[in-house]
PDB file of C-alpha atoms and ligand atoms in Angstrom:
ATOM      1  CA  UNK B  11     -12.053 178.466 110.802  1.00 42.00           C
ATOM      2  CA  UNK B  12     -12.314 180.690 107.756  1.00 43.00           C
ATOM      3  CA  UNK B  13     -13.826 179.822 104.417  1.00 42.00           C
ATOM      4  CA  UNK B  14     -11.264 180.215 101.649  1.00 40.00           C
ATOM      5  CA  UNK B  15     -12.358 181.919  98.473  1.00 44.00           C
ATOM      6  CA  UNK B  16     -10.901 181.872  94.988  1.00 44.00           C
ATOM      7  CA  UNK B  17      -8.713 184.933  95.326  1.00 44.00           C
ATOM      8  CA  UNK B  18      -7.059 183.778  98.583  1.00 46.00           C
ATOM      9  CA  UNK B  19      -8.078 184.515 102.183  1.00 45.00           C
ATOM     10  CA  UNK B  20      -5.294 186.978 103.076  1.00 51.00           C
ATOM     11  CA  UNK B  21      -5.876 188.976  99.878  1.00 49.00           C
ATOM     12  CA  UNK B  22      -9.568 189.101 100.731  1.00 47.00           C
ATOM     13  CA  UNK B  23      -8.945 190.672 104.151  1.00 46.00           C
ATOM     14  CA  UNK B  24      -7.025 193.597 102.661  1.00 54.00           C
ATOM     15  CA  UNK B  25      -9.007 193.998  99.450  1.00 47.00           C
ATOM     16  CA  UNK B  26     -11.658 196.212 101.028  1.00 49.00           C
ATOM     17  CA  UNK B  27      -8.947 198.804 101.691  1.00 54.00           C
ATOM     18  CA  UNK B  28      -7.870 198.558  98.049  1.00 56.00           C
ATOM     19  CA  UNK B  29     -11.348 198.634  96.651  1.00 57.00           C
ATOM     20  CA  UNK B  30     -11.462 202.385  96.120  1.00 54.00           C
ATOM     21  CA  UNK B  31      -8.070 202.302  94.370  1.00 53.00           C
ATOM     22  CA  UNK B  32      -9.217 199.407  92.194  1.00 50.00           C
ATOM     23  CA  UNK B  33     -12.477 201.088  91.229  1.00 51.00           C
ATOM     24  CA  UNK B  34     -10.433 204.128  90.243  1.00 47.00           C
ATOM     25  CA  UNK B  35      -8.264 201.871  88.073  1.00 48.00           C
ATOM     26  CA  UNK B  36     -11.350 200.388  86.414  1.00 46.00           C
ATOM     27  CA  UNK B  37     -12.616 203.884  85.725  1.00 44.00           C
ATOM     28  CA  UNK B  38      -9.318 204.738  84.002  1.00 42.00           C
ATOM     29  CA  UNK B  39      -9.472 201.560  81.904  1.00 43.00           C
ATOM     30  CA  UNK B  40     -13.055 202.290  80.884  1.00 44.00           C
ATOM     31  CA  UNK B  41     -12.375 205.884  79.887  1.00 42.00           C
ATOM     32  CA  UNK B  42      -9.131 205.006  78.098  1.00 41.00           C
ATOM     33  CA  UNK B  43     -10.969 202.881  75.551  1.00 46.00           C
ATOM     34  CA  UNK B  44     -13.865 205.307  75.029  1.00 50.00           C
ATOM     35  CA  UNK B  45     -15.803 206.329  71.953  1.00 74.00           C
ATOM     36  CA  UNK B  46     -14.252 207.256  68.614  1.00 88.00           C
ATOM     37  CA  UNK B  47     -14.422 210.851  67.453  1.00 93.00           C
ATOM     38  CA  UNK B  48     -15.978 212.453  64.389  1.00 94.00           C
ATOM     39  CA  UNK B  49     -13.568 213.295  61.584  1.00 96.00           C
ATOM     40  CA  UNK B  50     -12.570 216.945  61.231  1.00 95.00           C
ATOM     41  CA  UNK B  51     -14.945 218.500  58.700  1.00 97.00           C
ATOM     42  CA  UNK B  52     -14.117 220.672  55.669  1.00 97.00           C
ATOM     43  CA  UNK B  53     -16.669 222.350  53.415  1.00 97.00           C
ATOM     44  CA  UNK B  54     -16.412 223.031  49.704  1.00 98.00           C
ATOM     45  CA  UNK B  55     -16.278 225.919  49.047  1.00 97.00           C
ATOM     46  CA  UNK B  56     -14.877 227.058  52.376  1.00 96.00           C
ATOM     47  CA  UNK B  57     -11.895 228.706  53.978  1.00 95.00           C
ATOM     48  CA  UNK B  58      -9.590 225.855  53.044  1.00 96.00           C
ATOM     49  CA  UNK B  59      -9.996 226.135  49.242  1.00 97.00           C
ATOM     50  CA  UNK B  60      -6.579 226.179  47.575  1.00 97.00           C
ATOM     51  CA  UNK B  61      -4.773 224.921  50.684  1.00 97.00           C
ATOM     52  CA  UNK B  62      -3.007 221.762  51.746  1.00 97.00           C
ATOM     53  CA  UNK B  63      -4.400 220.172  54.904  1.00 97.00           C
ATOM     54  CA  UNK B  64      -1.602 218.331  56.687  1.00 93.00           C
ATOM     55  CA  UNK B  65      -1.324 215.423  59.091  1.00 86.00           C
ATOM     56  CA  UNK B  66      -4.889 214.671  60.048  1.00 87.00           C
ATOM     57  CA  UNK B  67      -5.900 211.187  61.029  1.00 92.00           C
ATOM     58  CA  UNK B  68      -9.361 211.396  59.423  1.00 96.00           C
ATOM     59  CA  UNK B  69     -11.275 214.014  57.412  1.00 97.00           C
ATOM     60  CA  UNK B  70     -14.836 214.551  56.260  1.00 97.00           C
ATOM     61  CA  UNK B  71     -15.393 216.755  53.210  1.00 98.00           C
ATOM     62  CA  UNK B  72     -18.891 218.064  52.445  1.00 97.00           C
ATOM     63  CA  UNK B  73     -20.382 220.391  49.864  1.00 97.00           C
ATOM     64  CA  UNK B  74     -21.691 223.602  51.378  1.00 96.00           C
ATOM     65  CA  UNK B  75     -25.495 223.445  51.258  1.00 94.00           C
ATOM     66  CA  UNK B  76     -28.012 226.274  51.365  1.00 93.00           C
ATOM     67  CA  UNK B  77     -31.644 225.807  52.326  1.00 91.00           C
ATOM     68  CA  UNK B  78     -34.288 226.146  49.600  1.00 87.00           C
ATOM     69  CA  UNK B  79     -37.779 226.628  50.966  1.00 83.00           C
ATOM     70  CA  UNK B  80     -39.218 224.931  54.023  1.00 86.00           C
ATOM     71  CA  UNK B  81     -38.474 221.236  53.469  1.00 85.00           C
ATOM     72  CA  UNK B  82     -35.228 220.225  55.221  1.00 81.00           C
ATOM     73  CA  UNK B  83     -34.198 217.977  52.312  1.00 81.00           C
ATOM     74  CA  UNK B  84     -34.623 220.818  49.785  1.00 86.00           C
ATOM     75  CA  UNK B  85     -31.107 222.151  49.602  1.00 92.00           C
ATOM     76  CA  UNK B  86     -28.748 223.473  46.970  1.00 94.00           C
ATOM     77  CA  UNK B  87     -24.992 223.732  46.710  1.00 96.00           C
ATOM     78  CA  UNK B  88     -23.479 227.064  45.738  1.00 96.00           C
ATOM     79  CA  UNK B  89     -23.240 228.290  42.128  1.00 96.00           C
ATOM     80  CA  UNK B  90     -20.013 228.965  40.234  1.00 97.00           C
ATOM     81  CA  UNK B  91     -17.796 227.080  42.654  1.00 96.00           C
ATOM     82  CA  UNK B  92     -14.277 225.937  41.949  1.00 97.00           C
ATOM     83  CA  UNK B  93     -12.660 224.732  45.132  1.00 98.00           C
ATOM     84  CA  UNK B  94      -9.600 222.514  45.476  1.00 98.00           C
ATOM     85  CA  UNK B  95      -8.199 221.082  48.724  1.00 98.00           C
ATOM     86  CA  UNK B  96      -5.240 218.708  49.055  1.00 98.00           C
ATOM     87  CA  UNK B  97      -5.194 216.352  52.041  1.00 97.00           C
ATOM     88  CA  UNK B  98      -1.820 215.057  53.100  1.00 96.00           C
ATOM     89  CA  UNK B  99      -1.057 212.454  55.712  1.00 95.00           C
ATOM     90  CA  UNK B 100       2.259 211.088  56.983  1.00 94.00           C
ATOM     91  CA  UNK B 101       4.614 209.624  54.385  1.00 93.00           C
ATOM     92  CA  UNK B 102       4.274 205.879  54.064  1.00 93.00           C
ATOM     93  CA  UNK B 103       0.540 206.010  54.694  1.00 95.00           C
ATOM     94  CA  UNK B 104      -2.182 206.001  52.032  1.00 97.00           C
ATOM     95  CA  UNK B 105      -5.750 207.317  52.010  1.00 97.00           C
ATOM     96  CA  UNK B 106      -9.043 205.464  51.893  1.00 97.00           C
ATOM     97  CA  UNK B 107     -11.844 207.600  50.424  1.00 97.00           C
ATOM     98  CA  UNK B 108     -15.501 206.706  50.804  1.00 95.00           C
ATOM     99  CA  UNK B 109     -18.449 208.653  49.400  1.00 94.00           C
ATOM    100  CA  UNK B 110     -21.086 208.341  52.091  1.00 92.00           C
ATOM    101  CA  UNK B 111     -23.657 210.525  50.305  1.00 92.00           C
ATOM    102  CA  UNK B 112     -23.791 211.806  46.758  1.00 94.00           C
ATOM    103  CA  UNK B 113     -26.214 213.815  44.629  1.00 94.00           C
ATOM    104  CA  UNK B 114     -24.702 216.126  42.019  1.00 95.00           C
ATOM    105  CA  UNK B 115     -26.375 217.376  38.827  1.00 94.00           C
ATOM    106  CA  UNK B 116     -26.021 214.877  35.976  1.00 93.00           C
ATOM    107  CA  UNK B 117     -24.430 216.118  32.771  1.00 93.00           C
ATOM    108  CA  UNK B 118     -22.360 214.687  29.935  1.00 92.00           C
ATOM    109  CA  UNK B 119     -18.845 213.960  31.295  1.00 91.00           C
ATOM    110  CA  UNK B 120     -20.042 215.756  34.433  1.00 93.00           C
ATOM    111  CA  UNK B 121     -18.915 218.963  32.783  1.00 93.00           C
ATOM    112  CA  UNK B 122     -21.546 221.162  34.493  1.00 95.00           C
ATOM    113  CA  UNK B 123     -21.125 220.142  38.117  1.00 96.00           C
ATOM    114  CA  UNK B 124     -18.709 217.518  39.332  1.00 96.00           C
ATOM    115  CA  UNK B 125     -16.441 216.225  42.054  1.00 96.00           C
ATOM    116  CA  UNK B 126     -12.876 215.419  40.980  1.00 96.00           C
ATOM    117  CA  UNK B 127     -10.787 213.023  43.081  1.00 97.00           C
ATOM    118  CA  UNK B 128      -7.084 213.080  42.243  1.00 98.00           C
ATOM    119  CA  UNK B 129      -4.462 210.596  43.386  1.00 97.00           C
ATOM    120  CA  UNK B 130      -1.698 212.873  44.677  1.00 96.00           C
ATOM    121  CA  UNK B 131      -1.090 216.506  45.457  1.00 96.00           C
ATOM    122  CA  UNK B 132      -2.060 218.116  42.150  1.00 95.00           C
ATOM    123  CA  UNK B 133      -4.850 218.276  39.560  1.00 95.00           C
ATOM    124  CA  UNK B 134      -3.967 216.097  36.605  1.00 94.00           C
ATOM    125  CA  UNK B 135      -6.405 214.228  34.383  1.00 93.00           C
ATOM    126  CA  UNK B 136      -4.265 211.098  34.364  1.00 94.00           C
ATOM    127  CA  UNK B 137      -4.384 211.100  38.190  1.00 96.00           C
ATOM    128  CA  UNK B 138      -8.180 210.894  38.472  1.00 95.00           C
ATOM    129  CA  UNK B 139      -9.230 208.086  40.796  1.00 95.00           C
ATOM    130  CA  UNK B 140     -12.554 207.498  39.026  1.00 90.00           C
ATOM    131  CA  UNK B 141     -12.422 204.631  36.528  1.00 86.00           C
ATOM    132  CA  UNK B 142     -14.016 206.718  33.746  1.00 85.00           C
ATOM    133  CA  UNK B 143     -11.297 209.411  34.160  1.00 87.00           C
ATOM    134  CA  UNK B 144     -13.676 212.314  34.528  1.00 90.00           C
ATOM    135  CA  UNK B 145     -15.440 213.980  37.424  1.00 93.00           C
ATOM    136  CA  UNK B 146     -18.137 212.240  39.451  1.00 94.00           C
ATOM    137  CA  UNK B 147     -21.743 213.377  39.129  1.00 93.00           C
ATOM    138  CA  UNK B 148     -25.248 211.923  39.220  1.00 91.00           C
ATOM    139  CA  UNK B 149     -27.729 210.885  41.805  1.00 83.00           C
ATOM    140  CA  UNK B 150     -26.653 207.307  42.314  1.00 71.00           C
ATOM    141  CA  UNK B 151     -23.138 206.011  42.452  1.00 66.00           C
ATOM    142  CA  UNK B 152     -22.185 202.837  40.731  1.00 63.00           C
ATOM    143  CA  UNK B 153     -20.390 200.612  43.210  1.00 56.00           C
ATOM    144  CA  UNK B 154     -17.778 200.656  44.576  1.00 68.00           C
ATOM    145  CA  UNK B 155     -18.201 204.069  46.157  1.00 88.00           C
ATOM    146  CA  UNK B 156     -14.677 204.009  47.556  1.00 92.00           C
ATOM    147  CA  UNK B 157     -11.215 204.852  46.263  1.00 95.00           C
ATOM    148  CA  UNK B 158      -7.678 204.285  47.512  1.00 97.00           C
ATOM    149  CA  UNK B 159      -4.723 206.580  46.865  1.00 97.00           C
ATOM    150  CA  UNK B 160      -1.331 205.180  45.927  1.00 97.00           C
ATOM    151  CA  UNK B 161       0.533 207.699  48.103  1.00 96.00           C
ATOM    152  CA  UNK B 162       0.044 209.948  51.114  1.00 96.00           C
ATOM    153  CA  UNK B 163      -1.773 212.775  49.272  1.00 97.00           C
ATOM    154  CA  UNK B 164      -5.189 213.180  47.651  1.00 98.00           C
ATOM    155  CA  UNK B 165      -6.685 216.262  46.016  1.00 98.00           C
ATOM    156  CA  UNK B 166     -10.406 216.987  45.862  1.00 98.00           C
ATOM    157  CA  UNK B 167     -11.934 219.556  43.551  1.00 98.00           C
ATOM    158  CA  UNK B 168     -15.572 220.570  43.416  1.00 98.00           C
ATOM    159  CA  UNK B 169     -16.825 222.530  40.410  1.00 97.00           C
ATOM    160  CA  UNK B 170     -20.345 223.872  39.798  1.00 97.00           C
ATOM    161  CA  UNK B 171     -21.876 226.085  37.143  1.00 96.00           C
ATOM    162  CA  UNK B 172     -24.402 228.881  37.552  1.00 94.00           C
ATOM    163  CA  UNK B 173     -27.614 226.954  36.822  1.00 88.00           C
ATOM    164  CA  UNK B 174     -29.785 224.416  38.641  1.00 85.00           C
ATOM    165  CA  UNK B 175     -27.780 223.420  41.672  1.00 91.00           C
ATOM    166  CA  UNK B 176     -30.743 222.102  43.681  1.00 93.00           C
ATOM    167  CA  UNK B 177     -29.060 218.867  44.753  1.00 93.00           C
ATOM    168  CA  UNK B 178     -27.957 217.471  48.058  1.00 92.00           C
ATOM    169  CA  UNK B 179     -24.249 217.476  47.224  1.00 95.00           C
ATOM    170  CA  UNK B 180     -21.758 215.042  48.716  1.00 95.00           C
ATOM    171  CA  UNK B 181     -19.974 213.742  51.770  1.00 96.00           C
ATOM    172  CA  UNK B 182     -16.522 212.179  51.351  1.00 97.00           C
ATOM    173  CA  UNK B 183     -14.667 210.494  54.200  1.00 97.00           C
ATOM    174  CA  UNK B 184     -10.884 210.449  53.913  1.00 98.00           C
ATOM    175  CA  UNK B 185      -9.179 208.034  56.274  1.00 97.00           C
ATOM    176  CA  UNK B 186      -5.395 207.591  56.202  1.00 97.00           C
ATOM    177  CA  UNK B 187      -4.212 204.045  56.765  1.00 97.00           C
ATOM    178  CA  UNK B 188      -0.974 202.115  57.233  1.00 96.00           C
ATOM    179  CA  UNK B 189      -0.276 198.576  56.167  1.00 92.00           C
ATOM    180  CA  UNK B 190       2.480 197.672  58.605  1.00 79.00           C
ATOM    181  CA  UNK B 191       2.214 194.836  61.081  1.00 78.00           C
ATOM    182  CA  UNK B 192       2.265 196.748  64.364  1.00 88.00           C
ATOM    183  CA  UNK B 193      -0.883 198.830  64.564  1.00 93.00           C
ATOM    184  CA  UNK B 194      -1.706 201.061  67.519  1.00 91.00           C
ATOM    185  CA  UNK B 195      -5.083 201.970  66.025  1.00 94.00           C
ATOM    186  CA  UNK B 196      -7.924 199.875  64.615  1.00 95.00           C
ATOM    187  CA  UNK B 197      -7.361 197.069  62.067  1.00 95.00           C
ATOM    188  CA  UNK B 198     -10.077 196.683  59.407  1.00 96.00           C
ATOM    189  CA  UNK B 199     -11.039 193.000  59.412  1.00 94.00           C
ATOM    190  CA  UNK B 200     -11.057 192.327  55.674  1.00 93.00           C
ATOM    191  CA  UNK B 201      -8.257 194.516  54.320  1.00 94.00           C
ATOM    192  CA  UNK B 202      -6.070 194.478  57.500  1.00 95.00           C
ATOM    193  CA  UNK B 203      -5.522 198.197  57.054  1.00 96.00           C
ATOM    194  CA  UNK B 204      -4.556 200.071  60.189  1.00 97.00           C
ATOM    195  CA  UNK B 205      -6.630 203.215  60.707  1.00 97.00           C
ATOM    196  CA  UNK B 206      -6.756 205.567  63.685  1.00 95.00           C
ATOM    197  CA  UNK B 207      -8.671 204.195  66.661  1.00 93.00           C
ATOM    198  CA  UNK B 208     -10.709 207.440  66.624  1.00 95.00           C
ATOM    199  CA  UNK B 209     -12.346 206.132  63.424  1.00 95.00           C
ATOM    200  CA  UNK B 210     -13.811 203.116  65.188  1.00 94.00           C
ATOM    201  CA  UNK B 211     -17.295 203.456  66.693  1.00 93.00           C
ATOM    202  CA  UNK B 212     -17.735 207.056  65.521  1.00 93.00           C
ATOM    203  CA  UNK B 213     -20.856 206.309  63.378  1.00 92.00           C
ATOM    204  CA  UNK B 214     -18.933 206.669  60.075  1.00 94.00           C
ATOM    205  CA  UNK B 215     -17.933 203.636  58.005  1.00 95.00           C
ATOM    206  CA  UNK B 216     -14.202 203.975  57.359  1.00 95.00           C
ATOM    207  CA  UNK B 217     -13.324 200.358  56.489  1.00 95.00           C
ATOM    208  CA  UNK B 218     -14.461 198.795  53.207  1.00 92.00           C
ATOM    209  CA  UNK B 219     -16.247 196.036  55.119  1.00 92.00           C
ATOM    210  CA  UNK B 220     -17.678 198.379  57.766  1.00 93.00           C
ATOM    211  CA  UNK B 221     -15.852 196.483  60.510  1.00 94.00           C
ATOM    212  CA  UNK B 222     -14.964 199.767  62.253  1.00 95.00           C
ATOM    213  CA  UNK B 223     -18.641 200.173  63.204  1.00 94.00           C
ATOM    214  CA  UNK B 224     -19.652 196.792  64.651  1.00 92.00           C
ATOM    215  CA  UNK B 225     -23.134 196.309  66.144  1.00 89.00           C
ATOM    216  CA  UNK B 226     -21.634 196.141  69.647  1.00 85.00           C
ATOM    217  CA  UNK B 227     -20.303 199.725  69.540  1.00 86.00           C
ATOM    218  CA  UNK B 228     -22.388 200.609  72.599  1.00 78.00           C
ATOM    219  CA  UNK B 229     -20.541 197.909  74.549  1.00 77.00           C
ATOM    220  CA  UNK B 230     -17.164 198.973  73.196  1.00 69.00           C
ATOM    221  CA  UNK B 231     -17.949 202.573  74.081  1.00 65.00           C
ATOM    222  CA  UNK B 232     -18.603 201.341  77.613  1.00 70.00           C
ATOM    223  CA  UNK B 233     -15.104 199.885  77.682  1.00 67.00           C
ATOM    224  CA  UNK B 234     -15.572 196.265  76.587  1.00 62.00           C
ATOM    225  CA  UNK B 235     -13.364 195.133  73.729  1.00 58.00           C
ATOM    226  CA  UNK B 236     -13.757 191.441  73.047  1.00 55.00           C
ATOM    227  CA  UNK B 237     -10.743 191.310  70.740  1.00 53.00           C
ATOM    228  CA  UNK B 238      -8.472 193.219  73.081  1.00 50.00           C
ATOM    229  CA  UNK B 239      -6.357 192.200  76.069  1.00 49.00           C
ATOM    230  CA  UNK B 240      -7.783 195.187  77.979  1.00 50.00           C
ATOM    231  CA  UNK B 241     -11.012 193.275  78.313  1.00 46.00           C
ATOM    232  CA  UNK B 242      -9.687 190.591  80.630  1.00 49.00           C
ATOM    233  CA  UNK B 243      -8.552 193.095  83.272  1.00 54.00           C
ATOM    234  CA  UNK B 244     -11.861 194.846  84.006  1.00 54.00           C
ATOM    235  CA  UNK B 245     -13.540 191.431  83.940  1.00 53.00           C
ATOM    236  CA  UNK B 246     -10.982 189.873  86.297  1.00 54.00           C
ATOM    237  CA  UNK B 247     -11.088 192.839  88.664  1.00 61.00           C
ATOM    238  CA  UNK B 248     -14.866 192.976  88.722  1.00 58.00           C
ATOM    239  CA  UNK B 249     -15.140 189.248  89.402  1.00 55.00           C
ATOM    240  CA  UNK B 250     -12.679 189.665  92.297  1.00 55.00           C
ATOM    241  CA  UNK B 251     -14.895 192.518  93.491  1.00 60.00           C
ATOM    242  CA  UNK B 252     -17.952 190.296  93.518  1.00 58.00           C
ATOM    243  CA  UNK B 253     -16.107 187.617  95.453  1.00 54.00           C
ATOM    244  CA  UNK B 254     -14.842 190.225  97.933  1.00 62.00           C
ATOM    245  CA  UNK B 255     -18.358 191.602  98.395  1.00 50.00           C
ATOM    246  CA  UNK B 256     -19.734 188.144  98.996  1.00 56.00           C
ATOM    247  CA  UNK B 257     -16.995 187.490 101.541  1.00 57.00           C
ATOM    248  CA  UNK B 258     -17.623 190.743 103.391  1.00 58.00           C
ATOM    249  CA  UNK B 259     -21.369 190.111 103.512  1.00 53.00           C
ATOM    250  CA  UNK B 260     -21.073 186.570 104.817  1.00 52.00           C
ATOM    251  CA  UNK B 261     -18.038 187.244 107.027  1.00 52.00           C
ATOM    252  CA  UNK B 262     -16.371 184.322 108.768  1.00 48.00           C
ATOM    253  CA  UNK B 263     -18.562 181.426 109.540  1.00 48.00           C
ATOM    254  CA  UNK B 264     -17.818 178.135 111.225  1.00 44.00           C
ATOM    255  CA  UNK B 265     -17.825 175.059 109.047  1.00 47.00           C
ATOM    256  CA  UNK B 266     -20.371 172.653 110.524  1.00 43.00           C
TER     257      UNK B 266
HETATM  258  C1  LIG C 305     -22.538 232.274  37.775  1.00 54.01           C
HETATM  259  O1  LIG C 305     -21.761 232.655  36.659  1.00 54.01           O
HETATM  260  C2  LIG C 305     -22.548 233.027  35.529  1.00 54.01           C
HETATM  261  C3  LIG C 305     -21.590 233.253  34.341  1.00 54.01           C
HETATM  262  O2  LIG C 305     -20.483 233.992  34.774  1.00 54.01           O
HETATM  263  C4  LIG C 305     -23.375 234.251  35.869  1.00 54.01           C
HETATM  264  O3  LIG C 305     -24.164 234.616  34.760  1.00 54.01           O
HETATM  265  C5  LIG C 305     -24.258 233.949  37.050  1.00 54.01           C
HETATM  266  O4  LIG C 305     -24.975 235.096  37.482  1.00 54.01           O
HETATM  267  C6  LIG C 305     -23.445 233.402  38.228  1.00 54.01           C
HETATM  268  N1  LIG C 305     -24.363 232.921  39.264  1.00 54.01           N
HETATM  269  C7  LIG C 305     -24.218 233.220  40.543  1.00 54.01           C
HETATM  270  C8  LIG C 305     -25.277 232.734  41.467  1.00 54.01           C
HETATM  271  O5  LIG C 305     -23.271 233.886  40.955  1.00 54.01           O
HETATM  272  C1  LIG C 306     -33.005 220.844  37.831  1.00 54.01           C
HETATM  273  O1  LIG C 306     -32.655 219.474  37.612  1.00 54.01           O
HETATM  274  C2  LIG C 306     -33.642 218.571  38.084  1.00 54.01           C
HETATM  275  C3  LIG C 306     -33.076 217.175  37.935  1.00 54.01           C
HETATM  276  O2  LIG C 306     -32.416 216.998  36.715  1.00 54.01           O
HETATM  277  C4  LIG C 306     -34.924 218.773  37.314  1.00 54.01           C
HETATM  278  O3  LIG C 306     -35.908 217.890  37.786  1.00 54.01           O
HETATM  279  C5  LIG C 306     -35.394 220.226  37.518  1.00 54.01           C
HETATM  280  O4  LIG C 306     -36.515 220.465  36.722  1.00 54.01           O
HETATM  281  C6  LIG C 306     -34.272 221.193  37.122  1.00 54.01           C
HETATM  282  N1  LIG C 306     -34.688 222.531  37.457  1.00 54.01           N
HETATM  283  C7  LIG C 306     -34.499 223.564  36.658  1.00 54.01           C
HETATM  284  C8  LIG C 306     -34.958 224.869  37.157  1.00 54.01           C
HETATM  285  O5  LIG C 306     -33.953 223.440  35.562  1.00 54.01           O
END
């Protein structure tokens, strides 16, 4: 007489033949939900000054830094810069901007050095995203350090003068998002904004609440997604595996 296991005796006898196919399937599932990717990076100034960058799903904009002396943190941005780049995503989407680092020379109205963030595809003072309606400068940012465009375009402009540029500059993350119900990317927990799945677990915070970088990223990068239906399949298959292994090791044994 055979012992009957949870997955059914007849299935068990053929499962060893399937096991290589199933492990291949698991491999596919695990790689399909892999790690997010870093946003495409643009430097200011750089080759893209004056251009429109179209249809990206996430961008990272940094000030070009030059090394001053031996200390790695002693850097300077370039003098006499005026660089403008417009970032455009698909119509219907909007852009979430987050300043992840910021140190620009302080001056009255930021008239010496400053970063201008415009809502839309052109430079216009009434389109500045900053509440004070001038450029951003300084060494600390008053919160919030994030901005949201009303449409699918944002324009960034970085301006510096010729003197004292020994500052660490800035890093701005631009992440397009949609607000519709069906999302094939990642949904930020608090705002319910739908961002690209590449933005999740890529070590950059691209949701206001940081929910795109949860503490269990190492598990998610290994293929486990607690909030996703994908999760149940690898778990179900691997538990069937364990049962099959147990069955093969013990074989058939008479019931006393
Ligand atoms: C920046 O511009 C000023 C005024 O035109 C000039 O005097 C200075 O040499 C320039 N600095 C650099 C590093 O090009
Ligand atoms: C540049 O600015 C910093 C910070 O405001 C200041 O500490 C430093 O002395 C300035 N350097 C020069 C050469 O003006």
